[in-house]
Coordinates of C-alpha atoms in Angstrom, one line a residue:
Chain A
X651 CA 119.4 155.0 97.3
X652 CA 122.8 154.2 95.8
X653 CA 123.3 150.5 95.4
X654 CA 126.4 148.9 96.7
X655 CA 128.9 148.0 94.1
X656 CA 130.1 145.1 96.2
X657 CA 128.4 141.7 96.2
X658 CA 129.4 141.0 99.7
X659 CA 127.7 142.1 102.9
X660 CA 129.7 142.3 106.2
X661 CA 128.0 140.7 109.2
X662 CA 129.6 141.1 112.7
X663 CA 128.7 138.3 115.2
X664 CA 128.3 138.7 119.0
X665 CA 131.9 137.4 119.5
X666 CA 133.3 140.1 117.3
X667 CA 134.1 138.1 114.1
X668 CA 133.3 139.7 110.8
X669 CA 131.9 137.5 108.1
X670 CA 131.7 138.7 104.5
X671 CA 128.8 136.9 102.9
X672 CA 127.2 136.9 99.5
X673 CA 124.2 139.2 99.0
X674 CA 122.1 136.2 98.1
X675 CA 122.8 134.6 101.5
X676 CA 122.1 137.8 103.3
X677 CA 118.7 137.9 101.5
X678 CA 117.7 134.6 103.2
X679 CA 118.0 136.4 106.5
X680 CA 114.9 138.6 106.6
X681 CA 116.2 140.5 109.7
X682 CA 119.3 141.5 107.9
X683 CA 117.5 142.3 104.7
X684 CA 115.2 144.7 106.6
X685 CA 118.2 146.5 108.1
X686 CA 119.7 146.9 104.6
X687 CA 116.5 148.2 103.2
X688 CA 115.9 150.7 106.0
X689 CA 119.3 152.2 105.8
X690 CA 119.6 155.6 104.0
X691 CA 123.1 155.2 103.0
X692 CA 125.2 152.1 102.4
X693 CA 125.7 150.1 105.5
X694 CA 129.2 148.8 105.9
X695 CA 128.8 146.4 108.8
X696 CA 125.7 144.9 110.2
X697 CA 125.9 143.7 113.7
X698 CA 123.9 140.5 114.4
X699 CA 123.2 140.0 118.1
X700 CA 122.7 136.5 119.6
X701 CA 124.6 135.0 116.7
X702 CA 128.0 133.6 117.3
X703 CA 130.7 132.7 114.8
X704 CA 130.1 128.9 115.1
X705 CA 126.5 129.6 114.1
X706 CA 127.6 131.5 111.1
X707 CA 129.8 128.6 110.1
X708 CA 126.8 126.3 110.1
X709 CA 124.6 128.8 108.3
X710 CA 127.2 129.1 105.5
X711 CA 127.4 125.3 105.3
X712 CA 123.7 125.0 104.9
X713 CA 123.6 127.8 102.3
X714 CA 126.3 126.1 100.3
X715 CA 124.5 122.8 100.4
X716 CA 121.1 124.2 99.4
X717 CA 122.6 126.1 96.5
X718 CA 124.0 122.8 95.2
X719 CA 120.6 121.2 95.7
X720 CA 121.9 119.1 98.6
X721 CA 120.1 120.6 101.5
X722 CA 119.0 117.2 102.7
X723 CA 122.6 116.4 103.5
X724 CA 122.7 119.1 106.2
X725 CA 122.7 117.5 109.6
X726 CA 122.7 118.8 113.2
X727 CA 123.1 115.4 114.8
X728 CA 126.5 116.3 116.2
X729 CA 125.0 119.2 118.2
X730 CA 123.9 118.5 121.8
X731 CA 120.6 119.9 123.0
X732 CA 122.0 123.2 124.3
X733 CA 123.8 123.8 121.1
X734 CA 120.8 123.0 119.0
X735 CA 118.6 125.3 121.1
X736 CA 121.1 128.2 120.8
X737 CA 121.4 127.6 117.1
X738 CA 117.6 127.6 116.7
X739 CA 117.4 130.9 118.6
X740 CA 120.0 132.4 116.3
X741 CA 118.3 131.3 113.2
X742 CA 115.0 132.5 114.6
X743 CA 116.5 135.9 115.3
X744 CA 117.8 136.2 111.8
X745 CA 114.4 135.1 110.5
X746 CA 115.6 132.4 108.1
X747 CA 112.6 130.4 107.1
X748 CA 114.0 127.2 105.5
X749 CA 116.7 126.7 108.1
X750 CA 114.3 127.4 110.9
X751 CA 112.0 124.6 109.6
X752 CA 115.0 122.2 109.4
X753 CA 116.0 122.9 113.0
X754 CA 112.5 122.7 114.5
X755 CA 112.0 119.4 112.7
X756 CA 115.4 118.3 114.3
X757 CA 114.1 119.1 117.7
X758 CA 110.7 117.4 117.0
X759 CA 112.6 114.3 115.9
X760 CA 114.5 114.2 119.2
X761 CA 111.2 114.2 121.0
X762 CA 109.5 111.7 118.8
X763 CA 108.2 108.5 120.5
X764 CA 110.3 109.0 123.6
X765 CA 108.9 108.4 127.0
X766 CA 108.1 111.4 129.2
X767 CA 111.0 110.5 131.5
X768 CA 113.4 110.3 128.6
X769 CA 112.4 113.7 127.2
X770 CA 112.7 115.3 130.7
X771 CA 116.1 113.8 131.2
X772 CA 117.3 114.6 127.8
X773 CA 116.3 118.2 127.8
X774 CA 116.8 118.7 131.5
X775 CA 113.2 119.7 132.2
X776 CA 112.3 119.8 135.8
X777 CA 109.1 118.3 137.0
X778 CA 107.5 121.0 139.1
X779 CA 104.1 119.3 139.6
X780 CA 102.9 118.0 142.8
X781 CA 102.1 114.3 142.8
X782 CA 98.4 115.1 142.8
X783 CA 98.7 117.5 139.8
X784 CA 100.8 115.0 138.0
X785 CA 98.3 112.2 138.4
X786 CA 95.4 114.4 137.4
X787 CA 97.1 115.4 134.1
X788 CA 98.0 111.8 133.3
X789 CA 94.4 110.8 133.8
X790 CA 93.0 113.2 131.3
X791 CA 94.6 111.5 128.3
X792 CA 95.8 108.3 130.0
X793 CA 96.4 106.3 126.8
X794 CA 99.1 108.7 125.6
X795 CA 101.3 107.9 128.6
X796 CA 101.3 104.2 128.0
X797 CA 103.1 102.2 125.4
X798 CA 106.5 101.1 124.0
X799 CA 108.3 104.5 124.2
X800 CA 112.0 104.6 125.0
X801 CA 112.7 104.9 128.7
X802 CA 115.8 106.6 130.2
X803 CA 117.2 103.3 131.5
X804 CA 117.4 101.9 128.0
X805 CA 119.4 104.8 126.8
X806 CA 121.8 104.6 129.7
X807 CA 122.6 101.0 128.7
X808 CA 123.5 102.2 125.2
X809 CA 125.8 104.9 126.5
X810 CA 127.8 102.5 128.6
X811 CA 128.7 100.4 125.6
Chain B
X13 CA 119.2 123.4 133.3
X14 CA 116.2 123.4 131.1
X15 CA 117.4 125.1 127.9
X16 CA 114.7 123.9 125.5
X17 CA 112.0 125.5 127.6
X18 CA 113.7 128.8 127.3
X19 CA 112.6 129.0 123.7
X20 CA 109.7 131.4 123.3
X21 CA 106.2 130.0 122.9
X22 CA 106.0 130.7 119.2
X23 CA 109.0 128.5 118.5
X24 CA 107.8 125.7 120.9
X25 CA 104.4 125.7 119.3
X26 CA 106.0 125.4 115.9
X27 CA 107.9 122.3 117.1
X28 CA 104.7 120.9 118.6
X29 CA 103.0 121.0 115.2
X30 CA 105.5 118.4 114.0
X31 CA 104.6 115.8 116.7
X32 CA 102.1 113.0 116.5
X33 CA 99.0 113.4 118.6
X34 CA 100.4 111.0 121.2
X35 CA 103.7 112.7 121.5
X36 CA 101.9 116.1 121.6
X37 CA 99.8 115.0 124.6
X38 CA 102.9 113.7 126.4
X39 CA 104.4 117.2 126.4
X40 CA 101.5 118.3 128.7
X41 CA 103.1 116.5 131.7
X42 CA 106.7 117.7 131.3
X43 CA 106.3 120.8 133.5
X44 CA 104.0 123.6 134.4
X45 CA 105.4 125.6 131.5
X46 CA 104.5 122.8 129.1
X47 CA 101.1 122.0 130.5
X48 CA 99.2 124.2 128.1
X49 CA 101.5 124.5 125.2
X50 CA 99.7 121.7 123.3
X51 CA 96.6 123.9 123.0
X52 CA 98.6 126.0 120.5
X53 CA 98.4 123.1 118.0
X54 CA 96.0 124.1 115.2
X55 CA 96.1 121.1 112.9
X56 CA 94.4 118.1 114.3
X57 CA 94.8 114.8 112.4
X58 CA 93.0 111.8 114.0
X59 CA 94.0 108.6 112.1
X60 CA 92.8 105.4 113.7
X61 CA 96.0 103.6 112.8
X62 CA 98.3 106.1 114.3
X63 CA 96.2 106.7 117.4
X64 CA 96.1 103.0 118.2
X65 CA 99.8 102.7 117.8
X66 CA 100.0 100.8 114.5
X67 CA 103.3 101.1 112.7
X68 CA 101.9 99.7 109.5
X69 CA 102.6 101.8 106.4
X70 CA 99.6 100.4 104.5
X71 CA 96.9 103.0 103.9
X72 CA 93.7 102.7 105.9
X73 CA 91.7 101.5 102.9
X74 CA 93.9 98.5 102.4
X75 CA 93.9 97.1 105.9
X76 CA 91.3 94.7 107.1
X77 CA 89.5 96.2 109.9
X78 CA 88.6 93.2 111.9
X79 CA 91.2 93.8 114.6
X80 CA 90.8 97.5 115.0
X81 CA 89.2 98.7 118.2
X82 CA 86.9 101.5 117.0
X83 CA 85.5 102.3 120.4
X84 CA 88.9 102.8 121.8
X85 CA 89.7 105.2 119.0
X86 CA 86.5 107.2 119.7
X87 CA 87.3 107.3 123.4
X88 CA 90.8 108.7 122.7
X89 CA 89.6 111.4 120.3
X90 CA 86.8 112.4 122.7
X91 CA 89.3 112.6 125.6
X92 CA 91.6 114.8 123.5
X93 CA 88.9 117.2 122.4
X94 CA 87.3 117.4 125.9
X95 CA 90.7 118.6 127.3
X96 CA 91.7 120.7 124.4
X97 CA 91.5 124.4 125.3
X98 CA 92.9 125.9 122.1
X99 CA 90.8 128.7 120.6
X100 CA 91.6 128.1 117.0
X101 CA 91.7 125.1 114.8
X102 CA 93.0 125.4 111.3
X103 CA 92.4 121.9 110.0
X104 CA 90.5 118.9 111.2
X105 CA 91.2 115.5 109.7
X106 CA 89.6 112.2 110.6
X107 CA 90.3 108.8 109.1
X108 CA 88.7 105.7 110.5
X109 CA 86.3 102.8 110.2
X110 CA 83.0 104.1 111.5
X111 CA 79.7 102.5 112.3
X112 CA 76.3 104.1 112.1
X113 CA 76.4 104.5 115.8
X114 CA 79.3 106.9 115.4
X115 CA 77.3 109.4 113.3
X116 CA 76.3 111.6 116.3
X117 CA 79.7 111.7 117.8
X118 CA 81.4 112.7 114.5
X119 CA 78.8 115.5 114.2
X120 CA 79.9 116.6 117.7
X121 CA 83.6 116.6 116.7
X122 CA 82.9 118.6 113.6
X123 CA 80.9 121.1 115.6
X124 CA 83.8 121.4 118.0
X125 CA 86.1 122.3 115.1
X126 CA 83.6 124.6 113.4
X127 CA 83.2 126.5 116.7
X128 CA 87.0 127.1 116.6
X129 CA 87.0 128.5 113.1
X130 CA 88.2 125.4 111.2
X131 CA 89.3 126.2 107.6
X132 CA 90.0 122.7 106.3
X133 CA 88.1 119.5 106.9
X134 CA 89.2 116.1 105.7
X135 CA 87.1 113.0 106.3
X136 CA 87.9 109.5 105.3
X137 CA 85.2 107.3 106.8
X138 CA 85.3 103.7 105.8
X139 CA 81.9 102.4 106.6
X140 CA 79.2 100.4 105.0
X141 CA 76.4 103.0 105.3
X142 CA 78.0 106.2 104.4
X143 CA 78.3 109.0 106.9
X144 CA 76.0 111.9 106.0
X145 CA 78.1 115.0 106.2
X146 CA 76.1 117.4 108.3
X147 CA 76.0 120.6 106.4
X148 CA 73.4 121.9 108.9
X149 CA 76.1 122.1 111.5
X150 CA 77.1 125.3 109.9
X151 CA 75.0 128.3 110.8
X152 CA 74.9 131.9 109.5
X153 CA 77.7 133.0 111.8
X154 CA 80.2 130.4 110.9
X155 CA 79.9 129.4 107.3
X156 CA 82.6 131.9 106.3
X157 CA 85.6 130.2 107.7
X158 CA 85.5 126.9 105.8
X159 CA 87.8 127.0 102.8
X160 CA 88.7 123.4 102.0
X161 CA 86.5 120.4 102.3
X162 CA 87.5 116.9 101.4
X163 CA 85.2 114.0 101.9
X164 CA 85.8 110.3 101.1
X165 CA 83.0 107.7 101.3
X166 CA 80.4 110.1 102.7
X167 CA 76.9 111.0 101.8
X168 CA 76.6 114.5 100.4
X169 CA 73.2 116.1 100.0
X170 CA 71.0 119.0 101.2
X171 CA 70.4 119.1 105.0
X172 CA 66.9 118.0 105.8
X173 CA 66.3 119.6 109.1
X174 CA 66.9 123.2 108.1
X175 CA 67.7 125.6 105.3
X176 CA 71.2 125.2 104.1
X177 CA 73.5 128.2 104.3
X178 CA 76.1 128.4 101.6
X179 CA 79.9 128.6 102.3
X180 CA 81.0 132.1 101.3
X181 CA 84.7 131.3 101.3
X182 CA 84.9 127.7 100.1
X183 CA 87.9 127.4 97.8
X184 CA 88.2 123.7 97.2
X185 CA 85.8 120.8 97.3
X186 CA 86.9 117.2 96.8
X187 CA 84.6 114.2 96.9
X188 CA 85.8 110.6 96.5
X189 CA 83.8 107.4 96.5
X190 CA 80.8 109.3 97.9
X191 CA 77.2 109.3 97.2
X192 CA 76.3 112.8 96.0
X193 CA 73.2 114.7 95.1
X194 CA 73.9 116.6 91.9
X195 CA 71.4 119.3 92.6
X196 CA 73.3 120.1 95.8
X197 CA 76.5 120.4 93.8
X198 CA 74.9 122.7 91.3
X199 CA 73.6 124.8 94.2
X200 CA 77.1 124.9 95.8
X201 CA 78.6 126.0 92.5
X202 CA 76.1 128.9 92.3
X203 CA 76.6 130.0 95.9
X204 CA 80.3 129.5 96.4
X205 CA 81.6 132.4 94.5
X206 CA 85.2 131.8 95.4
X207 CA 85.4 128.1 94.6
X208 CA 88.6 127.4 92.6
X209 CA 88.9 123.7 92.6
X210 CA 86.4 120.9 92.3
X211 CA 87.3 117.2 92.3
X212 CA 84.7 114.5 91.7
X213 CA 86.1 111.0 91.7
X214 CA 84.3 107.6 91.7
X215 CA 81.1 109.3 92.9
X216 CA 77.6 107.9 92.7
X217 CA 75.1 110.5 91.7
X218 CA 71.3 110.3 91.9
X219 CA 70.3 110.5 88.3
X220 CA 72.9 112.4 86.3
X221 CA 76.2 114.3 86.3
X222 CA 75.9 117.8 87.7
X223 CA 76.1 120.7 85.2
X224 CA 79.3 122.5 86.1
X225 CA 78.6 126.1 85.9
X226 CA 80.8 128.5 87.8
X227 CA 82.4 131.9 87.3
X228 CA 85.3 131.2 89.6
X229 CA 86.3 127.6 89.1
X230 CA 89.9 127.3 87.7
X231 CA 90.6 123.5 88.2
X232 CA 88.2 120.7 87.6
X233 CA 88.9 117.0 88.0
X234 CA 86.3 114.3 87.2
X235 CA 86.9 110.6 87.3
X236 CA 84.7 107.6 86.6
X237 CA 81.4 108.8 88.1
X238 CA 78.2 106.8 87.8
X239 CA 74.6 106.2 88.7
X240 CA 72.9 103.1 90.0
X241 CA 69.8 101.9 88.2
X242 CA 68.2 98.7 89.1
X243 CA 71.3 97.3 91.0
X244 CA 73.5 98.1 88.0
X245 CA 76.2 100.7 87.8
X246 CA 75.9 102.9 84.8
X247 CA 78.7 105.2 83.8
X248 CA 77.9 108.9 83.3
X249 CA 79.8 111.7 81.6
X250 CA 80.1 115.4 81.8
X251 CA 77.6 117.0 79.5
X252 CA 77.7 120.7 80.4
X253 CA 80.8 122.7 81.4
X254 CA 80.4 126.5 81.5
X255 CA 83.3 128.0 83.5
X256 CA 84.8 131.2 82.2
X257 CA 87.9 131.0 84.4
X258 CA 88.7 127.3 84.0
X259 CA 92.4 126.8 83.2
X260 CA 92.9 123.1 84.0
X261 CA 90.6 120.1 83.3
X262 CA 91.4 116.5 84.2
X263 CA 88.8 114.1 82.9
X264 CA 88.8 110.3 83.1
X265 CA 85.4 109.3 82.0
X266 CA 84.0 107.3 79.2
X267 CA 82.8 109.6 76.4
X268 CA 83.0 113.3 75.7
X269 CA 80.8 113.2 72.6
X270 CA 77.9 115.1 74.1
X271 CA 79.9 117.7 76.0
X272 CA 78.8 121.3 75.7
X273 CA 81.8 123.4 76.6
X274 CA 82.4 127.1 77.4
X275 CA 85.9 127.4 78.8
X276 CA 87.7 130.1 76.9
X277 CA 90.7 130.1 79.2
X278 CA 91.3 126.4 79.3
X279 CA 95.1 125.9 79.2
X280 CA 95.7 122.3 80.3
X281 CA 93.7 119.1 79.6
X282 CA 94.5 115.7 80.9
X283 CA 92.2 113.0 79.8
X284 CA 91.7 109.4 79.0
X285 CA 90.9 108.8 75.3
X286 CA 88.2 106.1 74.9
X287 CA 88.7 103.4 72.3
X288 CA 86.8 104.5 69.3
X289 CA 85.9 103.5 65.8
X290 CA 85.4 107.0 64.5
X291 CA 88.1 108.3 62.2
X292 CA 87.9 111.7 63.9
X293 CA 86.9 111.3 67.5
X294 CA 84.6 114.2 68.4
X295 CA 86.8 114.8 71.4
X296 CA 89.7 116.1 69.3
X297 CA 87.4 118.4 67.3
X298 CA 86.1 119.8 70.6
X299 CA 89.6 120.4 72.0
X300 CA 90.8 122.0 68.8
X301 CA 88.2 124.8 69.4
X302 CA 89.8 125.9 72.6
X303 CA 91.7 129.1 72.0
X304 CA 94.2 128.8 74.9
X305 CA 94.9 125.1 75.0
X306 CA 98.7 124.7 75.3
X307 CA 99.2 121.5 77.2
X308 CA 97.5 118.2 76.5
X309 CA 98.1 114.9 78.3
X310 CA 96.3 111.9 76.9
X311 CA 96.0 108.4 78.2
X312 CA 95.4 105.7 75.6
X313 CA 94.4 102.1 76.1
X314 CA 94.9 101.1 72.5
X315 CA 96.9 102.4 69.6
X316 CA 96.2 105.9 68.3
X317 CA 94.3 105.5 65.1
X318 CA 95.7 107.3 62.0
X319 CA 93.6 110.4 62.2
X320 CA 92.6 112.9 59.6
X321 CA 92.3 116.0 61.7
X322 CA 90.5 118.8 60.0
X323 CA 91.1 121.4 62.6
X324 CA 94.5 121.8 64.1
X325 CA 95.4 122.3 67.8
X326 CA 96.5 125.8 67.0
X327 CA 98.2 126.8 70.2
X328 CA 99.4 123.4 71.6
X329 CA 102.9 123.6 72.9
X330 CA 103.3 120.4 74.8
X331 CA 101.8 116.9 74.2
X332 CA 102.2 114.0 76.7
X333 CA 100.9 110.6 75.7
X334 CA 100.8 107.6 77.9
X335 CA 99.9 104.1 76.6
X336 CA 98.4 101.5 78.8
X337 CA 98.5 98.5 76.4
X338 CA 97.8 94.9 77.4
X339 CA 99.3 93.4 74.4
X340 CA 101.7 95.0 72.0
X341 CA 101.3 92.6 69.1
X342 CA 98.9 94.8 67.1
X343 CA 100.6 98.1 68.1
X344 CA 102.2 100.9 66.2
X345 CA 103.1 104.5 66.8
X346 CA 102.2 106.1 63.5
X347 CA 98.9 107.6 64.8
X348 CA 101.0 109.9 66.9
X349 CA 102.6 111.4 63.8
X350 CA 99.1 112.6 62.8
X351 CA 98.6 114.2 66.1
X352 CA 102.0 115.8 65.7
X353 CA 101.0 117.1 62.3
X354 CA 97.8 118.5 63.8
X355 CA 99.8 120.6 66.3
X356 CA 101.9 123.0 64.2
X357 CA 103.3 125.0 67.1
X358 CA 104.2 122.0 69.3
X359 CA 107.5 122.3 71.2
X360 CA 107.6 119.2 73.1
X361 CA 106.3 115.7 72.6
X362 CA 106.6 113.0 75.3
X363 CA 105.5 109.4 74.9
X364 CA 105.4 106.8 77.5
X365 CA 104.8 103.1 76.9
X366 CA 103.9 101.4 80.2
X367 CA 104.6 97.7 80.8
X368 CA 106.6 97.4 77.5
X369 CA 107.5 94.0 76.2
X370 CA 109.5 92.7 73.3
X371 CA 107.2 91.8 70.5
X372 CA 107.6 88.5 68.9
X373 CA 106.9 89.5 65.3
X374 CA 109.2 92.4 64.5
X375 CA 107.7 93.9 61.3
X376 CA 109.6 95.7 58.7
X377 CA 110.1 99.4 59.2
X378 CA 108.5 101.6 56.6
X379 CA 108.8 105.2 55.5
X380 CA 105.7 107.3 56.0
X381 CA 104.8 110.2 53.8
X382 CA 104.2 113.2 56.1
X383 CA 104.7 116.9 55.8
X384 CA 107.5 118.6 57.7
X385 CA 107.1 120.0 61.2
X386 CA 108.9 123.2 61.8
X387 CA 108.5 123.8 65.5
X388 CA 109.1 120.7 67.6
X389 CA 112.3 120.8 69.6
X390 CA 112.2 117.9 72.0
X391 CA 110.8 114.4 71.7
X392 CA 110.9 111.8 74.5
X393 CA 110.1 108.1 74.2
X394 CA 110.0 106.2 77.4
X395 CA 109.4 102.5 77.8
X396 CA 111.3 102.1 74.6
X397 CA 112.9 98.7 74.3
X398 CA 113.8 98.4 70.7
X399 CA 110.6 97.2 69.0
X400 CA 110.1 97.8 65.3
X401 CA 107.3 100.4 65.8
X402 CA 109.6 102.5 68.0
X403 CA 112.3 102.5 65.4
X404 CA 109.9 103.2 62.7
X405 CA 108.5 106.1 64.6
X406 CA 112.0 107.6 65.4
X407 CA 113.2 107.2 61.8
X408 CA 110.2 109.0 60.4
X409 CA 110.1 111.7 62.9
X410 CA 113.8 112.4 62.5
X411 CA 113.2 112.9 58.8
X412 CA 110.6 115.5 59.0
X413 CA 111.0 117.4 62.3
X414 CA 113.4 120.0 61.0
X415 CA 114.0 122.0 64.1
X416 CA 114.4 119.0 66.4
X417 CA 117.1 119.6 68.9
X418 CA 117.0 116.4 70.9
X419 CA 115.2 113.0 70.8
X420 CA 115.5 111.0 74.0
X421 CA 114.9 107.2 74.1
X422 CA 114.7 105.4 77.4
X423 CA 113.6 102.0 78.6
X424 CA 112.4 103.4 81.9
X425 CA 108.7 104.0 82.4
X426 CA 106.3 104.8 85.2
X427 CA 102.6 104.1 85.3
X428 CA 101.6 106.8 87.6
X429 CA 102.8 108.4 90.8
X430 CA 102.2 105.3 92.9
X431 CA 104.1 102.8 90.8
X432 CA 107.9 102.4 90.9
X433 CA 110.1 102.8 87.9
X434 CA 111.0 99.5 86.5
X435 CA 114.0 98.4 84.6
X436 CA 115.5 95.1 83.8
X437 CA 119.2 95.3 83.1
X438 CA 119.3 92.5 80.6
X439 CA 116.4 93.9 78.7
X440 CA 117.9 97.3 78.8
X441 CA 121.1 96.1 77.2
X442 CA 119.3 94.2 74.5
X443 CA 116.9 97.0 73.7
X444 CA 119.7 99.6 73.6
X445 CA 121.7 97.3 71.4
X446 CA 118.9 96.9 69.0
X447 CA 118.1 100.6 68.8
X448 CA 121.8 101.4 68.3
X449 CA 122.2 98.9 65.5
X450 CA 119.2 100.1 63.6
X451 CA 119.6 103.8 64.1
X452 CA 123.2 104.5 64.5
X453 CA 124.6 102.2 61.9
X454 CA 122.2 102.9 59.2
X455 CA 122.0 106.1 57.3
X456 CA 119.5 107.9 59.4
X457 CA 119.0 111.6 59.0
X458 CA 119.6 113.6 62.1
X459 CA 120.9 110.8 64.2
X460 CA 123.3 113.1 66.0
X461 CA 120.3 114.4 68.0
X462 CA 119.7 111.0 69.5
X463 CA 120.1 110.6 73.3
X464 CA 120.0 107.0 74.5
X465 CA 119.5 106.4 78.2

């Protein structure tokens, strides 16, 4: 298998943009790495489904920060829940361990210590239980549903400021 | 509308592993899709402070337990486990103040975890009468899954009701502040052929320290163990260590004089050096016989005596010395020069002076007559505040360490991982000033290699 003389790999996102990335970055994407290794000849362009150009921008940002030892500075706070979820799916598809862990932790942080009502509202999860089912589940671990967790009303007040 | 729920189970379950037990349970009521996702959690950590909603950052051992509702904690853990329908548990951790009356229920919880293939068990049980870890909960069919066992403040001995069945796959065993039967440990060592790590700290044994004999052990840590005889605590030491694969030994005991050692692969030693009158502590002679010893970390509670070492540390590459001195008035660093001399292949020497102070009586610095050292490249002296003995040490070492590339002097020090770095800006200036004056202005050989922090 002839090795590529170029140090750049071309990745084509779902919205048709081509990104030329360093081989080292491509190596952090296990999915891409597998495609490269399975190819008989040199691959010129690797299509990456489910990954959009704005995802690649963030992936490159993260890569640059982690190479400089500053991966802790990477933040996804500005993403809303839909965007975070899409990004998480893209990174999951590309099979990038470190970034995946960062993003799942970001989602877990958004769930932490919030009330059930808050989580439902925030993520748009519909309650499809009957009132009887709902009461039965609450009763099983009743202590978990009590306490000083943040309720939706509190958050609405903050937003109006 | 519900975008987060569109994520596949495997991603959601990964997210759930990062939630506290309480937050995890709350997800069960979000929707039908979420109702059973919490069963995918495989690491269960029941800490009484977290479960009862305490936001205190103090560890469990330091908090008074008068206000903690143990029964409520037990009820909550019971509820959790009664409703939990996961089929696999990887780790089970429990930290709480228990009473004797809780013994049975703890046994039940552990059985629950064992039945689901638990691989790691951590117990921290603060109680007056130690909880006896029920080794008889394991039977022929399920002793193979346990790999890591960590018990704090428990009672560790042979099960009385039935024959004990050994753990075929145990990799690590850590016992802290526990009451342990040494015969049982010796039997574990014989039967657990994959045991790699053994940790015995502040443990009370029945009559003596166990003989550590194992063909698989690679890391051993022993700290301040004892026996109780007539209401008095009596310190005990390692006497027999026969481990062909041991590479790392950490020992904080009292005396290694009677140690019989067979550890040909031992590569790293970290130990406390007892105060001794002997010109050549037997400990050094013992360590010098080890053919693969490359890294040595020593904790001293007084100055290093000027030693005459008859057998060098032939392969030693790195030496780290930490001083825990209460009073620096009778202190000097010349003893380290003898250790350096006894380590002809040493590359790096690090010295740390904890809690340094400026000594009142600054003695005159003297030249010491020592042979040259042709290997050492880097020397670090931390907690250096400009005392005469530090300057004396640096001047002498600069003179005879011919291959030295760098010598770093810094006032910063750290006692151990749990203590913060300390620095006093005024002190720092004065110390630095003093060192600069003595070493940079006078005609000191090799002063271009000095790095002052």
